[in-house]
Coordinates of C-alpha atoms in Angstrom, one line a residue:
M1 CA 82.7 -62.1 12.6
T2 CA 83.1 -65.9 13.0
F3 CA 83.3 -67.6 16.4
L4 CA 87.0 -68.2 15.9
E5 CA 87.6 -64.5 15.1
K6 CA 85.6 -63.5 18.3
L7 CA 87.8 -65.8 20.4
R8 CA 90.9 -64.2 18.8
C9 CA 89.6 -60.8 19.6
L10 CA 89.1 -61.8 23.3
F11 CA 92.5 -63.4 23.4
T12 CA 94.5 -60.6 21.8
F13 CA 92.8 -57.6 23.3
G14 CA 95.4 -55.7 25.3
Q15 CA 97.8 -58.7 25.2
G16 CA 99.8 -58.1 22.1
V17 CA 100.1 -60.6 19.3
A18 CA 102.4 -63.6 19.9
L19 CA 103.0 -64.3 16.2
P20 CA 106.4 -63.3 14.8
L21 CA 106.6 -60.4 12.4
P22 CA 106.5 -61.3 8.7
D23 CA 109.8 -61.4 6.9
I24 CA 110.6 -58.0 5.6
Q25 CA 113.1 -57.7 2.8
P26 CA 115.6 -54.8 2.8
N27 CA 114.1 -53.5 -0.4
Q28 CA 110.4 -54.1 0.5
S29 CA 107.9 -51.3 -0.3
P30 CA 106.1 -50.0 2.8
F31 CA 102.9 -50.0 0.6
D32 CA 103.2 -53.8 0.3
L33 CA 103.5 -54.2 4.0
F34 CA 100.5 -51.8 4.5
Q35 CA 98.4 -53.9 2.1
Q36 CA 99.3 -57.0 4.2
W37 CA 98.4 -55.4 7.5
F38 CA 95.2 -53.8 6.0
D39 CA 94.1 -57.2 4.7
D40 CA 94.8 -58.7 8.2
A41 CA 92.6 -56.0 9.8
N42 CA 89.8 -56.8 7.3
K43 CA 90.0 -60.5 8.1
S44 CA 90.0 -59.9 11.9
G45 CA 86.4 -58.6 11.9
I46 CA 87.4 -55.0 13.0
L47 CA 84.6 -52.6 12.2
L48 CA 85.7 -50.0 9.6
P49 CA 89.4 -51.0 9.4
E50 CA 89.7 -48.1 6.9
A51 CA 89.0 -45.5 9.6
M52 CA 92.0 -43.3 10.1
S53 CA 92.9 -40.1 12.0
V54 CA 93.9 -37.1 10.0
S55 CA 95.9 -34.4 11.8
T56 CA 96.5 -30.9 10.5
V57 CA 98.0 -27.7 11.9
S58 CA 96.5 -24.2 11.9
D59 CA 98.3 -20.9 11.1
S60 CA 98.8 -20.4 14.9
G61 CA 100.4 -23.9 15.3
Q62 CA 97.3 -25.5 16.9
P63 CA 97.0 -29.2 15.7
S64 CA 93.6 -30.8 15.2
S65 CA 92.6 -34.3 14.4
R66 CA 89.5 -36.0 13.0
M67 CA 88.5 -39.5 11.8
V68 CA 87.9 -40.1 8.1
L69 CA 87.7 -43.1 5.9
L70 CA 90.5 -44.2 3.6
K71 CA 89.0 -44.8 0.1
S72 CA 92.0 -46.0 -1.9
F73 CA 95.7 -46.3 -1.8
N74 CA 98.7 -47.2 -4.0
E75 CA 102.3 -46.2 -4.2
Q76 CA 101.3 -42.6 -5.0
G77 CA 99.6 -42.2 -1.7
F78 CA 96.5 -42.5 0.5
V79 CA 93.2 -41.0 -0.7
F80 CA 90.3 -39.6 1.3
Y81 CA 87.4 -37.2 0.4
T82 CA 86.3 -34.0 2.0
N83 CA 84.6 -30.7 1.5
Y84 CA 87.3 -28.2 0.4
G85 CA 85.7 -25.6 2.6
S86 CA 86.3 -27.7 5.7
R87 CA 88.7 -26.8 8.5
K88 CA 91.1 -29.6 7.6
H89 CA 91.4 -28.4 4.0
Q90 CA 91.7 -24.8 4.9
E91 CA 94.6 -25.7 7.2
L92 CA 96.2 -27.9 4.6
Q93 CA 96.1 -25.0 2.1
H94 CA 98.4 -23.0 4.5
N95 CA 100.4 -26.0 5.6
D96 CA 100.3 -29.1 3.4
K97 CA 102.0 -31.3 6.0
V98 CA 99.7 -34.0 7.4
A99 CA 99.8 -37.1 9.6
L100 CA 97.6 -40.2 9.4
L101 CA 97.1 -42.8 12.0
F102 CA 95.5 -46.3 11.7
H103 CA 94.8 -48.1 15.0
W104 CA 93.7 -51.7 14.9
N105 CA 93.3 -52.5 18.6
V106 CA 92.3 -56.1 18.3
L107 CA 95.5 -56.8 16.4
Q108 CA 97.6 -54.5 18.7
R109 CA 98.8 -52.7 15.6
Q110 CA 99.2 -49.1 14.5
V111 CA 100.4 -47.5 11.3
R112 CA 101.6 -43.9 11.4
I113 CA 102.0 -42.0 8.1
E114 CA 103.5 -38.5 7.7
G115 CA 103.6 -36.6 4.4
S116 CA 102.1 -33.9 2.3
V117 CA 98.8 -33.6 0.4
E118 CA 97.6 -32.8 -3.1
K119 CA 94.2 -32.7 -4.7
I120 CA 93.4 -35.7 -6.9
T121 CA 92.0 -34.9 -10.4
P122 CA 88.4 -33.8 -10.9
E123 CA 87.9 -37.0 -13.0
E124 CA 88.9 -39.2 -10.0
S125 CA 86.7 -37.2 -7.7
T126 CA 83.7 -37.5 -10.1
R127 CA 84.1 -41.3 -10.4
Y128 CA 84.1 -41.7 -6.7
F129 CA 81.3 -39.2 -6.1
H130 CA 78.9 -41.0 -8.5
S131 CA 79.7 -44.3 -6.8
R132 CA 78.1 -43.0 -3.6
D133 CA 74.4 -43.4 -2.8
R134 CA 72.3 -40.5 -3.9
G135 CA 71.6 -39.3 -0.4
S136 CA 75.3 -38.9 0.3
Q137 CA 75.7 -37.0 -3.0
I138 CA 73.0 -34.5 -2.0
G139 CA 74.3 -34.3 1.5
A140 CA 77.7 -33.2 0.1
W141 CA 75.9 -30.2 -1.5
A142 CA 73.8 -29.5 1.5
S143 CA 76.6 -29.4 4.1
K144 CA 78.7 -26.3 4.4
Q145 CA 81.3 -28.3 6.4
S146 CA 82.8 -26.6 9.5
Q147 CA 80.5 -23.6 9.2
K148 CA 78.1 -22.6 12.1
L149 CA 74.5 -23.6 11.9
S150 CA 72.1 -20.7 12.0
H151 CA 69.4 -22.9 13.5
D152 CA 68.8 -26.6 14.2
N153 CA 66.8 -27.2 10.9
T154 CA 69.4 -25.5 8.6
L155 CA 71.0 -28.7 7.4
K156 CA 67.6 -30.4 6.8
E157 CA 66.3 -27.4 4.9
Q158 CA 69.4 -27.3 2.7
F159 CA 69.2 -31.0 2.0
E160 CA 65.6 -30.7 1.0
A161 CA 66.4 -27.7 -1.2
Y162 CA 69.1 -29.6 -3.1
Q163 CA 66.9 -32.7 -3.3
Q164 CA 64.3 -30.7 -5.1
K165 CA 66.9 -28.9 -7.3
F166 CA 68.4 -32.2 -8.6
S167 CA 65.1 -34.1 -8.8
G168 CA 65.0 -36.3 -11.8
Q169 CA 68.6 -35.7 -12.8
E170 CA 72.1 -36.8 -12.0
V171 CA 73.7 -35.0 -9.0
P172 CA 76.8 -33.2 -10.3
L173 CA 80.1 -33.1 -8.4
P174 CA 80.3 -30.0 -6.3
E175 CA 83.3 -27.9 -7.2
F176 CA 84.0 -27.5 -3.5
W177 CA 84.2 -31.3 -2.8
G178 CA 86.7 -33.9 -3.8
G179 CA 89.6 -36.1 -2.9
L180 CA 93.0 -35.4 -1.2
R181 CA 96.0 -37.7 -1.7
V182 CA 98.5 -38.0 1.2
K183 CA 102.0 -38.5 -0.3
P184 CA 104.0 -40.1 2.5
H185 CA 107.7 -39.6 3.3
Y186 CA 107.6 -41.6 6.5
M187 CA 105.6 -44.7 7.5
E188 CA 105.9 -46.6 10.8
F189 CA 104.4 -50.0 11.6
W190 CA 103.9 -50.6 15.3
Q191 CA 103.2 -54.1 16.6
G192 CA 102.3 -54.5 20.3
R193 CA 104.2 -57.0 22.3
T194 CA 104.1 -58.2 25.9
S195 CA 106.2 -56.4 28.5
R196 CA 106.1 -53.3 26.3
L197 CA 108.8 -54.7 24.0
H198 CA 106.9 -53.5 21.0
D199 CA 108.1 -53.7 17.4
R200 CA 108.5 -50.4 15.5
I201 CA 109.5 -50.8 11.8
C202 CA 110.1 -47.5 10.0
F203 CA 110.3 -46.6 6.4
E204 CA 111.7 -43.1 5.5
K205 CA 111.8 -41.8 1.9
S206 CA 115.1 -40.4 0.5
N207 CA 116.5 -39.7 -3.0
E208 CA 117.6 -43.3 -3.1
G209 CA 114.1 -44.7 -2.3
W210 CA 112.7 -46.0 1.0
Q211 CA 115.2 -46.6 3.8
Q212 CA 114.1 -49.2 6.4
Y213 CA 115.1 -49.3 10.1
K214 CA 113.7 -50.2 13.5
I215 CA 113.4 -48.0 16.6
Q216 CA 113.0 -48.7 20.2
P217 CA 109.5 -48.7 21.7

């Protein structure tokens, strides 16, 4: 982070951003606006601007949230990776509705996304899996995500076992691990302002495409 960026962080923290909103055309894609805001977050020096909250709902109606990393996005949706045995995926199998939240505090910005999920193709998951470092690949095999540990050394022992199993060869993609794509039907861009007069720009998908409107803070 440059000295100027650090000054900006100190100045904008909790104060809102005094700059005007960019011009938003009536037919603008929310994905283009997300790209612009995501680029701004990268330039601001924020640590892990790709971090996002993923919220799911259990059979009993209990919501749960966790932080994951966005790995790619385009007009088809937002992709992250997980163990398919995890709590989040088990809940999404029963209810494919999901909510994402990006919070870039220094910029006083949030992006809320609501939609449904689908698995990406095994080919896409394989490409990403093999782009990870070898330790992370073996770790994906070793961790039975969301399951109870039988004792404190369980995870280490499982890691060492798979490390030995795949010694001298490429680590294959586990069939229980891969990507999920969130296909949005609602996206909201929240810009903090002074006196709590925040901007909220909403995009809602319909048969005619994306409808754009603003709501009160």
